[in-house]
mmCIF file with all atom_site columns, C-alpha atoms in Angstrom:
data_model
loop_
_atom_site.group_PDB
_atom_site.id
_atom_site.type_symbol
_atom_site.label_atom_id
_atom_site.label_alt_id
_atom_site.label_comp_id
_atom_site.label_asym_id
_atom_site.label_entity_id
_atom_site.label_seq_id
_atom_site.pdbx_PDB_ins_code
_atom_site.Cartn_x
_atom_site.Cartn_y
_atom_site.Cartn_z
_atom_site.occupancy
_atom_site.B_iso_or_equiv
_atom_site.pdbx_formal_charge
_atom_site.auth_seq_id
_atom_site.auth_comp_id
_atom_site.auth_asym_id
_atom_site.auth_atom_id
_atom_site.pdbx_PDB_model_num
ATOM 1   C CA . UNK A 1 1   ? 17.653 -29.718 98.776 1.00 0.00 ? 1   UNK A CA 1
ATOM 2   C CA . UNK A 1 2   ? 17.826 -28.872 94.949 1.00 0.00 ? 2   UNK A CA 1
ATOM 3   C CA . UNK A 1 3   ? 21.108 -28.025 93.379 1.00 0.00 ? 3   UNK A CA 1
ATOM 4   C CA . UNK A 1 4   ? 21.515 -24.550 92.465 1.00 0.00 ? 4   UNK A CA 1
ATOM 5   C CA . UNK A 1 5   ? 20.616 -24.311 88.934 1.00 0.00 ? 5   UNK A CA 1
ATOM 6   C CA . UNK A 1 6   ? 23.290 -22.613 86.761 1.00 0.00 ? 6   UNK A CA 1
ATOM 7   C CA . UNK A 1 7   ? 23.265 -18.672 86.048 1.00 0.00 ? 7   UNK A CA 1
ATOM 8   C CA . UNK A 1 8   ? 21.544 -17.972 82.611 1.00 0.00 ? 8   UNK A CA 1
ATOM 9   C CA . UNK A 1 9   ? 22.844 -16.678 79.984 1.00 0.00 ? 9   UNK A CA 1
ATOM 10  C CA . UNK A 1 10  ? 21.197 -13.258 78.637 1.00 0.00 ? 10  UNK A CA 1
ATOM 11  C CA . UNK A 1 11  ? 21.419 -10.058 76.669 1.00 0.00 ? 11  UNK A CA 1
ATOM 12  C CA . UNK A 1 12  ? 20.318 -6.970  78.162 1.00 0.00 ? 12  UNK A CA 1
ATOM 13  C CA . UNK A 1 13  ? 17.873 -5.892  75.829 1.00 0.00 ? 13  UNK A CA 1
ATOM 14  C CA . UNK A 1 14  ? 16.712 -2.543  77.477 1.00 0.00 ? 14  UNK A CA 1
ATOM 15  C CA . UNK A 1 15  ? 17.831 -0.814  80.961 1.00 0.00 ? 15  UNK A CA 1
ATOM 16  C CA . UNK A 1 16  ? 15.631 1.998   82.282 1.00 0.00 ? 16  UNK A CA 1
ATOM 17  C CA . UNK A 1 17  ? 15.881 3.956   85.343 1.00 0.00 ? 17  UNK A CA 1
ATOM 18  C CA . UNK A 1 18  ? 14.130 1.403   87.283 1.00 0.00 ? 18  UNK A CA 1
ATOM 19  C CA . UNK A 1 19  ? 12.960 -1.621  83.903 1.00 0.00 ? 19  UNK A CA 1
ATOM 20  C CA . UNK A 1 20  ? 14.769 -3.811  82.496 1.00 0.00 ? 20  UNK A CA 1
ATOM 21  C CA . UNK A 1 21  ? 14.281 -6.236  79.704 1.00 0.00 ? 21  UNK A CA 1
ATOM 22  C CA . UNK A 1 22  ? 16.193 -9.524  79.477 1.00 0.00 ? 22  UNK A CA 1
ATOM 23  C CA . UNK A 1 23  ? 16.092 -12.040 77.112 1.00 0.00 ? 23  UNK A CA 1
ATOM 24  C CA . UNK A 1 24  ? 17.529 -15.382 77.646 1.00 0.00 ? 24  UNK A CA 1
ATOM 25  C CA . UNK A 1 25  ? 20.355 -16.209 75.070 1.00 0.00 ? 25  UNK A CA 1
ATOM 26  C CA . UNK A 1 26  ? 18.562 -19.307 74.034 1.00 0.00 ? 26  UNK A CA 1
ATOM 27  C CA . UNK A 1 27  ? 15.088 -19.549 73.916 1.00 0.00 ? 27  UNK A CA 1
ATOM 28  C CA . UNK A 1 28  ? 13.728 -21.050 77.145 1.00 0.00 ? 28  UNK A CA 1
ATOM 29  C CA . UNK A 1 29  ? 10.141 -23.284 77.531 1.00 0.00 ? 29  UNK A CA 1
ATOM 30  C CA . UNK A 1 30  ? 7.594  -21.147 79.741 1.00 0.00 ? 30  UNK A CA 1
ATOM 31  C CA . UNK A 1 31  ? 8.471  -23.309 82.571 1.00 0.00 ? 31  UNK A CA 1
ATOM 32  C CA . UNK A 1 32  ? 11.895 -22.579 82.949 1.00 0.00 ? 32  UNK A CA 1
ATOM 33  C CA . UNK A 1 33  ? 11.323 -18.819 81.773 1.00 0.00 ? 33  UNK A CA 1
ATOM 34  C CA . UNK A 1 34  ? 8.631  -18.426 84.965 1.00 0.00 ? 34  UNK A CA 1
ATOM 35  C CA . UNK A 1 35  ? 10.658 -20.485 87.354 1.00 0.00 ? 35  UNK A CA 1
ATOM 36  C CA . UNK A 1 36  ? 13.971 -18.085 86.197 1.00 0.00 ? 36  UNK A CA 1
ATOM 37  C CA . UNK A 1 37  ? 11.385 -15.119 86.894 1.00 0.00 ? 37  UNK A CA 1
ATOM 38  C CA . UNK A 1 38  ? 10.864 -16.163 90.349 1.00 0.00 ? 38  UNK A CA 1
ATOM 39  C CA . UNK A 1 39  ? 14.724 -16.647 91.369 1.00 0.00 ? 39  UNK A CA 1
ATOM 40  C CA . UNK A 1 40  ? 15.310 -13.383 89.812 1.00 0.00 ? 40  UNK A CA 1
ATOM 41  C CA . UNK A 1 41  ? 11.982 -11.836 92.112 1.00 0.00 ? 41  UNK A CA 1
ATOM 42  C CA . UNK A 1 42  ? 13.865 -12.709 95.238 1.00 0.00 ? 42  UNK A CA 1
ATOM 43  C CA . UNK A 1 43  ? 16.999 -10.579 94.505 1.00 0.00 ? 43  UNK A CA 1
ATOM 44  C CA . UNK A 1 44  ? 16.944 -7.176  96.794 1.00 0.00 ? 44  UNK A CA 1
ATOM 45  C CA . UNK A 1 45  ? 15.809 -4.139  94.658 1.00 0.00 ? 45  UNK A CA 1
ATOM 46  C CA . UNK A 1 46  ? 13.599 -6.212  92.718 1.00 0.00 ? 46  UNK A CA 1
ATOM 47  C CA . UNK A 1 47  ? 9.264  -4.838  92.989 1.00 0.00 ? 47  UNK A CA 1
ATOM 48  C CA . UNK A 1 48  ? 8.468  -7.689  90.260 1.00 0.00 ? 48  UNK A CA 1
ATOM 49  C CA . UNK A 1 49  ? 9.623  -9.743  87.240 1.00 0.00 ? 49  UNK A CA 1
ATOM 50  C CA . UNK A 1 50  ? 7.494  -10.861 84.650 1.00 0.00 ? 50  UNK A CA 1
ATOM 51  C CA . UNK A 1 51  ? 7.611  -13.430 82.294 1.00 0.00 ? 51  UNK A CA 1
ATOM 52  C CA . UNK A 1 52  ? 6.722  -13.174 78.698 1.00 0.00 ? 52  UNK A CA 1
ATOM 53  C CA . UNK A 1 53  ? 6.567  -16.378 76.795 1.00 0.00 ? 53  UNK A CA 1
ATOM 54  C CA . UNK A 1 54  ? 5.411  -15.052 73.813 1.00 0.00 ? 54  UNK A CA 1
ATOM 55  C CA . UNK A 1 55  ? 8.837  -12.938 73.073 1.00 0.00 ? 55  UNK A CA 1
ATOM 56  C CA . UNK A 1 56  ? 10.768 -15.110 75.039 1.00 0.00 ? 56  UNK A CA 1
ATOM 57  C CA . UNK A 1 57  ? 11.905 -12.473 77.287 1.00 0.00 ? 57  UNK A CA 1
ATOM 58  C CA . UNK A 1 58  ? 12.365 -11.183 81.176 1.00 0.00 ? 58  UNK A CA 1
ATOM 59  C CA . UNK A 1 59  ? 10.578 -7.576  82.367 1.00 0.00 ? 59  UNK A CA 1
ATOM 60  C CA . UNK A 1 60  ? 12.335 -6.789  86.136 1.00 0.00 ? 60  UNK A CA 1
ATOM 61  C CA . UNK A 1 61  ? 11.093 -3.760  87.425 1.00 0.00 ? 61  UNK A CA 1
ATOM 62  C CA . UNK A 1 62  ? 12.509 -2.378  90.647 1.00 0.00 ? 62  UNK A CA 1
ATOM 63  C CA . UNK A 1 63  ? 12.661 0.509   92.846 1.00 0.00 ? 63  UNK A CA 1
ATOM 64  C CA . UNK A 1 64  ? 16.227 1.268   92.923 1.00 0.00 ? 64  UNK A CA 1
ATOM 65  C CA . UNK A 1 65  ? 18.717 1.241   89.734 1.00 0.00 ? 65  UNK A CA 1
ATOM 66  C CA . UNK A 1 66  ? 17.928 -1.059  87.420 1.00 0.00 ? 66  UNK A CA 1
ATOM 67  C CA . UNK A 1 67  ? 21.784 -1.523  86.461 1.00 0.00 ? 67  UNK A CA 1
ATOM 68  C CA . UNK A 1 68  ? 22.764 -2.074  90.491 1.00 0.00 ? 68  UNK A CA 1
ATOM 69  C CA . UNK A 1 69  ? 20.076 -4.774  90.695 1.00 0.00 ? 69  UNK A CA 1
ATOM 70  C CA . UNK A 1 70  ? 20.893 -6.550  87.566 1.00 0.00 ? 70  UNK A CA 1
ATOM 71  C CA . UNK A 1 71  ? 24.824 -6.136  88.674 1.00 0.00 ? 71  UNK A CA 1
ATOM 72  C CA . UNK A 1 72  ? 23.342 -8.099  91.893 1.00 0.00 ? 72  UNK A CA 1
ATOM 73  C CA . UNK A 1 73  ? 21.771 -10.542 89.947 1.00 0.00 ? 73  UNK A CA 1
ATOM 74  C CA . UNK A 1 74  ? 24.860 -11.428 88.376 1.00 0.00 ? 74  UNK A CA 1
ATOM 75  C CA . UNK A 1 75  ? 26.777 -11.277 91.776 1.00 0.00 ? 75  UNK A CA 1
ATOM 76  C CA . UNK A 1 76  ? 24.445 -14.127 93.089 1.00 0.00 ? 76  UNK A CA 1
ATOM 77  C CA . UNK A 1 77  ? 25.127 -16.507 89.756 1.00 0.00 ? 77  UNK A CA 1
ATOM 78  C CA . UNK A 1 78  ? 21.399 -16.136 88.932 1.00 0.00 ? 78  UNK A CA 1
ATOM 79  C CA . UNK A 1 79  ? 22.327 -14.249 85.345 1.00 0.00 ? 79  UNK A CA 1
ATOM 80  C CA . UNK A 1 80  ? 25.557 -13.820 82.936 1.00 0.00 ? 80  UNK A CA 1
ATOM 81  C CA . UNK A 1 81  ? 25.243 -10.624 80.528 1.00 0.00 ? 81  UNK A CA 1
ATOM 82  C CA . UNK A 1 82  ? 26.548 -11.620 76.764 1.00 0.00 ? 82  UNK A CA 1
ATOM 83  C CA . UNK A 1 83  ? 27.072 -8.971  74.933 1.00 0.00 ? 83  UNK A CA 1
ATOM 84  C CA . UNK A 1 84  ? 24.182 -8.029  72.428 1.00 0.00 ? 84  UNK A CA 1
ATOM 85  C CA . UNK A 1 85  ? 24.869 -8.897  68.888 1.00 0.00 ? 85  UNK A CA 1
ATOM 86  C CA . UNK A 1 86  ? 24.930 -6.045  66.754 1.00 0.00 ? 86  UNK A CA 1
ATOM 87  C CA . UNK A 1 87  ? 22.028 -5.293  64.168 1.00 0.00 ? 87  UNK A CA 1
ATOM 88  C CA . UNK A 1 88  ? 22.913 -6.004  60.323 1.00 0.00 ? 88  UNK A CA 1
ATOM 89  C CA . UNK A 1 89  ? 23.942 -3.135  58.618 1.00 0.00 ? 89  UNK A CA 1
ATOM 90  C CA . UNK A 1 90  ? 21.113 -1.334  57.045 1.00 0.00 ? 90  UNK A CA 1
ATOM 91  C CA . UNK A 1 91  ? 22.046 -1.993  53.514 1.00 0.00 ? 91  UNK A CA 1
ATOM 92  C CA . UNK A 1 92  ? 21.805 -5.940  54.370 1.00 0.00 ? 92  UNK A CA 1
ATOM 93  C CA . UNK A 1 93  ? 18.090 -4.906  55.684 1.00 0.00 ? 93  UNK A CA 1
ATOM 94  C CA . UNK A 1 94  ? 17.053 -3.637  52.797 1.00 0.00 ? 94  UNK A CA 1
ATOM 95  C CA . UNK A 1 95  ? 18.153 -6.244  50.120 1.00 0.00 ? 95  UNK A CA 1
ATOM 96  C CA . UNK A 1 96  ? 16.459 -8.433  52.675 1.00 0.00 ? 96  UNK A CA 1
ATOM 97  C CA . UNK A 1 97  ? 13.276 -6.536  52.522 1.00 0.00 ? 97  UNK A CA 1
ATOM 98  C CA . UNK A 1 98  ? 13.145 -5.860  48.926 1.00 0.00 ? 98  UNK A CA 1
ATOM 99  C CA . UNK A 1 99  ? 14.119 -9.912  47.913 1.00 0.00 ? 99  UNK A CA 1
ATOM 100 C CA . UNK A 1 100 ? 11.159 -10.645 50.117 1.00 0.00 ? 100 UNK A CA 1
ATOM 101 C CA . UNK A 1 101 ? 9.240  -8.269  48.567 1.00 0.00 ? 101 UNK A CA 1
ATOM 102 C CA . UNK A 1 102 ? 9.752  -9.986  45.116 1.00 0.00 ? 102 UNK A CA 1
ATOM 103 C CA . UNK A 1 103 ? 9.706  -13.255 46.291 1.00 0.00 ? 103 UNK A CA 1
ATOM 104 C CA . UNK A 1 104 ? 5.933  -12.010 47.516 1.00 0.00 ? 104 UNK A CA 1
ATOM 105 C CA . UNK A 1 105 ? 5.239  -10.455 44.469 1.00 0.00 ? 105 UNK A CA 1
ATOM 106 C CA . UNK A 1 106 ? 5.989  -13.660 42.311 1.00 0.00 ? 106 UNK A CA 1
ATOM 107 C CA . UNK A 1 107 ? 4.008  -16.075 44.847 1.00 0.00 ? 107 UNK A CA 1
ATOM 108 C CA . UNK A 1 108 ? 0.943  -14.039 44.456 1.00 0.00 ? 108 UNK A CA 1
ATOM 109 C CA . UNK A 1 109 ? 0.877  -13.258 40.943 1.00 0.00 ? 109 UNK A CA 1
ATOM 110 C CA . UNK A 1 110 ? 2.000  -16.844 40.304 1.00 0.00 ? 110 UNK A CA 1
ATOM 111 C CA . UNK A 1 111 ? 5.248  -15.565 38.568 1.00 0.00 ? 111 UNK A CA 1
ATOM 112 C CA . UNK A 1 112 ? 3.729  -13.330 35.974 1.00 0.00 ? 112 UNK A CA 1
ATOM 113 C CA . UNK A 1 113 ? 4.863  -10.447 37.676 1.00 0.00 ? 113 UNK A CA 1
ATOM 114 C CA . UNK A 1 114 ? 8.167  -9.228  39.335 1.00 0.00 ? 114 UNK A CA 1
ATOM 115 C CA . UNK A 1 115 ? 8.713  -6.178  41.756 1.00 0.00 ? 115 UNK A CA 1
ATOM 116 C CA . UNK A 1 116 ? 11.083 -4.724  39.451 1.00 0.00 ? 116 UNK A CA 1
ATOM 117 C CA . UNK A 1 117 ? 8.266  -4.512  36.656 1.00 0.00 ? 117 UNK A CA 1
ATOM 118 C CA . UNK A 1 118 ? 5.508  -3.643  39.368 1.00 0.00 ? 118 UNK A CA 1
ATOM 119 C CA . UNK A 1 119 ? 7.427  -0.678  39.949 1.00 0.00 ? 119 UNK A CA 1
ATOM 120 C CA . UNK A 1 120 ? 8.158  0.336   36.257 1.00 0.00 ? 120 UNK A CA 1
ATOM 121 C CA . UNK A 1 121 ? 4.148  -0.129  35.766 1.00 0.00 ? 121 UNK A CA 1
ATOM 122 C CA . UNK A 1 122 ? 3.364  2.297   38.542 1.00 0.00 ? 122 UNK A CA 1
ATOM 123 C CA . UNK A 1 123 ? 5.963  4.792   37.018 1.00 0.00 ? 123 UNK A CA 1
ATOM 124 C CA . UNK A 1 124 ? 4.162  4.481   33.600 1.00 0.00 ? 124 UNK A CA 1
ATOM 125 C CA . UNK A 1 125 ? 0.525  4.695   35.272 1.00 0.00 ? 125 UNK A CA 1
ATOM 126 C CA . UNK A 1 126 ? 2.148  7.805   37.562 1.00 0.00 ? 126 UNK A CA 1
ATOM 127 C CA . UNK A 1 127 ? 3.716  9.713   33.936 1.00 0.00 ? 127 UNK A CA 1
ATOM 128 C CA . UNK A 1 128 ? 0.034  9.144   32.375 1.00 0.00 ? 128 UNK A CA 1
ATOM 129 C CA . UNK A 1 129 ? -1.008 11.133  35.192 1.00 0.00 ? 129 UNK A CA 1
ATOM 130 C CA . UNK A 1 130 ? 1.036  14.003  34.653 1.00 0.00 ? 130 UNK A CA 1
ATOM 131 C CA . UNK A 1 131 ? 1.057  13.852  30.703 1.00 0.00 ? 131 UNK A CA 1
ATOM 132 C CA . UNK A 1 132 ? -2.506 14.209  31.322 1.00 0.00 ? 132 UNK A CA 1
ATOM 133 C CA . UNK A 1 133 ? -1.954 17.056  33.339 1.00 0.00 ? 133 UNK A CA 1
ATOM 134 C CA . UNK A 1 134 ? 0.110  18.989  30.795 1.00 0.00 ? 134 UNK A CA 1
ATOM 135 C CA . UNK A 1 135 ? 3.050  18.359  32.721 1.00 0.00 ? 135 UNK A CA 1
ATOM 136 C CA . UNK A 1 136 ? 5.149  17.058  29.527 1.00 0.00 ? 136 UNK A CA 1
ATOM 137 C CA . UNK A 1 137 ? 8.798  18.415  30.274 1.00 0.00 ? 137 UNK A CA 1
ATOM 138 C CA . UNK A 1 138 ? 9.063  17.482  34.232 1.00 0.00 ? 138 UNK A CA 1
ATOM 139 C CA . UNK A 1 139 ? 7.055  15.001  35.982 1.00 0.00 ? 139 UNK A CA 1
ATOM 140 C CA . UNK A 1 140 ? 5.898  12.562  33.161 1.00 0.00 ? 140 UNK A CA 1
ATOM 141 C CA . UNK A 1 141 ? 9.404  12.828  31.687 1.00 0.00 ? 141 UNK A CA 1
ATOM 142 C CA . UNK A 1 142 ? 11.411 12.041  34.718 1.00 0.00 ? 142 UNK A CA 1
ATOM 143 C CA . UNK A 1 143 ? 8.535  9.192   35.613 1.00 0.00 ? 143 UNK A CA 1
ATOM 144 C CA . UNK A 1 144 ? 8.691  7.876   32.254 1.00 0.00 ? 144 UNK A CA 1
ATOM 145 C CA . UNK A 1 145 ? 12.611 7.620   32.121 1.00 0.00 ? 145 UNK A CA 1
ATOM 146 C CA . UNK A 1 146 ? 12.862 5.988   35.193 1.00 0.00 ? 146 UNK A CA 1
ATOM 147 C CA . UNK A 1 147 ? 10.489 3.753   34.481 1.00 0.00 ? 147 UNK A CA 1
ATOM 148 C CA . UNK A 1 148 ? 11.755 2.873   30.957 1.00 0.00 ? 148 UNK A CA 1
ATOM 149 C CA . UNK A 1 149 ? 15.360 1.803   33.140 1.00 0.00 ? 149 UNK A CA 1
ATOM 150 C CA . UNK A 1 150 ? 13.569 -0.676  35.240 1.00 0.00 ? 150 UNK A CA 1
ATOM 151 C CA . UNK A 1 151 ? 12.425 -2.513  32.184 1.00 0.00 ? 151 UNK A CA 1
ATOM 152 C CA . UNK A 1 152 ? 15.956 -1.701  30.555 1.00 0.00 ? 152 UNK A CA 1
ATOM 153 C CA . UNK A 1 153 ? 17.430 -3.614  33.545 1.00 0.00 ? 153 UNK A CA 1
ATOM 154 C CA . UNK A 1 154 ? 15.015 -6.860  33.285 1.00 0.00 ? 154 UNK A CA 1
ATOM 155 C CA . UNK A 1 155 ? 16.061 -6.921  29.499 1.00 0.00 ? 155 UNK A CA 1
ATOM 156 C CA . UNK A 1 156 ? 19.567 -6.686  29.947 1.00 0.00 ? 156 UNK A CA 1
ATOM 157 C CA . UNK A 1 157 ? 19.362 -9.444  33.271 1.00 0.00 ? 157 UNK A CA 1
ATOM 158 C CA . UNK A 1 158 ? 17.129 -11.223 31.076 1.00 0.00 ? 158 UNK A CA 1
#
């Protein structure tokens, strides 16, 4: 007989009604992800668990609470909950986004252009517009301004 292989680690990524989604604390290979699925199949509540290599994760759908059958599943050493790590804060996010952004923005235009002065380009084009317009004292003022600070700033950083 096999030695009981040791409850998994896992954050509880989503808990329905009757759905769950678990994802193992470290990534696991498909074969250990599948064979997990089936140990977890046999626990009472459980209708079905399925695997998903591609996101690494655990879908355990049953027909009573999911929280009572996951609860069970930890009873029988099969799972440990971790507690989720919490999201970045937002403005972390967005610096991310927005340095990737200019790294992209450099790569393509093979350094000739930065987001920064993308953006102040698009403010000039977008003022054109409205001078064209007749809109002199609001739109194409404001547009222009703004856009005349973005280049300020790569001058000044410069």
């Amino acid at each position: 007989m096999a030695a009981p292989a040791e409850a998994v680690p896992v954050h509880r990524a989503q808990v329905l009604a009757r759905r769950a989604r678990l994802r193992p604390v470290r990534a696991l290979e498909r074969a250990a992800l599948v064979e997990l699925a089936d140990r977890l199949s046999a626990v009472a509540g459980v209708d079905r668990v399925l695997a998903r290599p591609a996101t690494g994760s655990l879908i355990v759908e049953t027909h009573h609470d999911a929280g009572e059958v996951l609860d069970a599943m930890e009873e029988a050493a099969l799972i440990v909950t971790r507690r989720t790590p919490k999201p970045p804060p937002v403005g972390q996010m967005v610096k991310l986004g927005l340095f990737q952004a200019d790294m992209g923005v450099k790569s393509r235009t093979e350094g000739a252009l930065d987001l920064r002065t993308g953006l102040a380009l698009l403010l000039i084009a977008g003022a054109l517009v409205q001078l064209a317009r007749g809109r002199v004292a609001g739109p194409a003022t404001t547009l222009a301004m703004a856009a005349f600070s973005l280049i300020d700033r790569d001058g000044a950083a410069g």
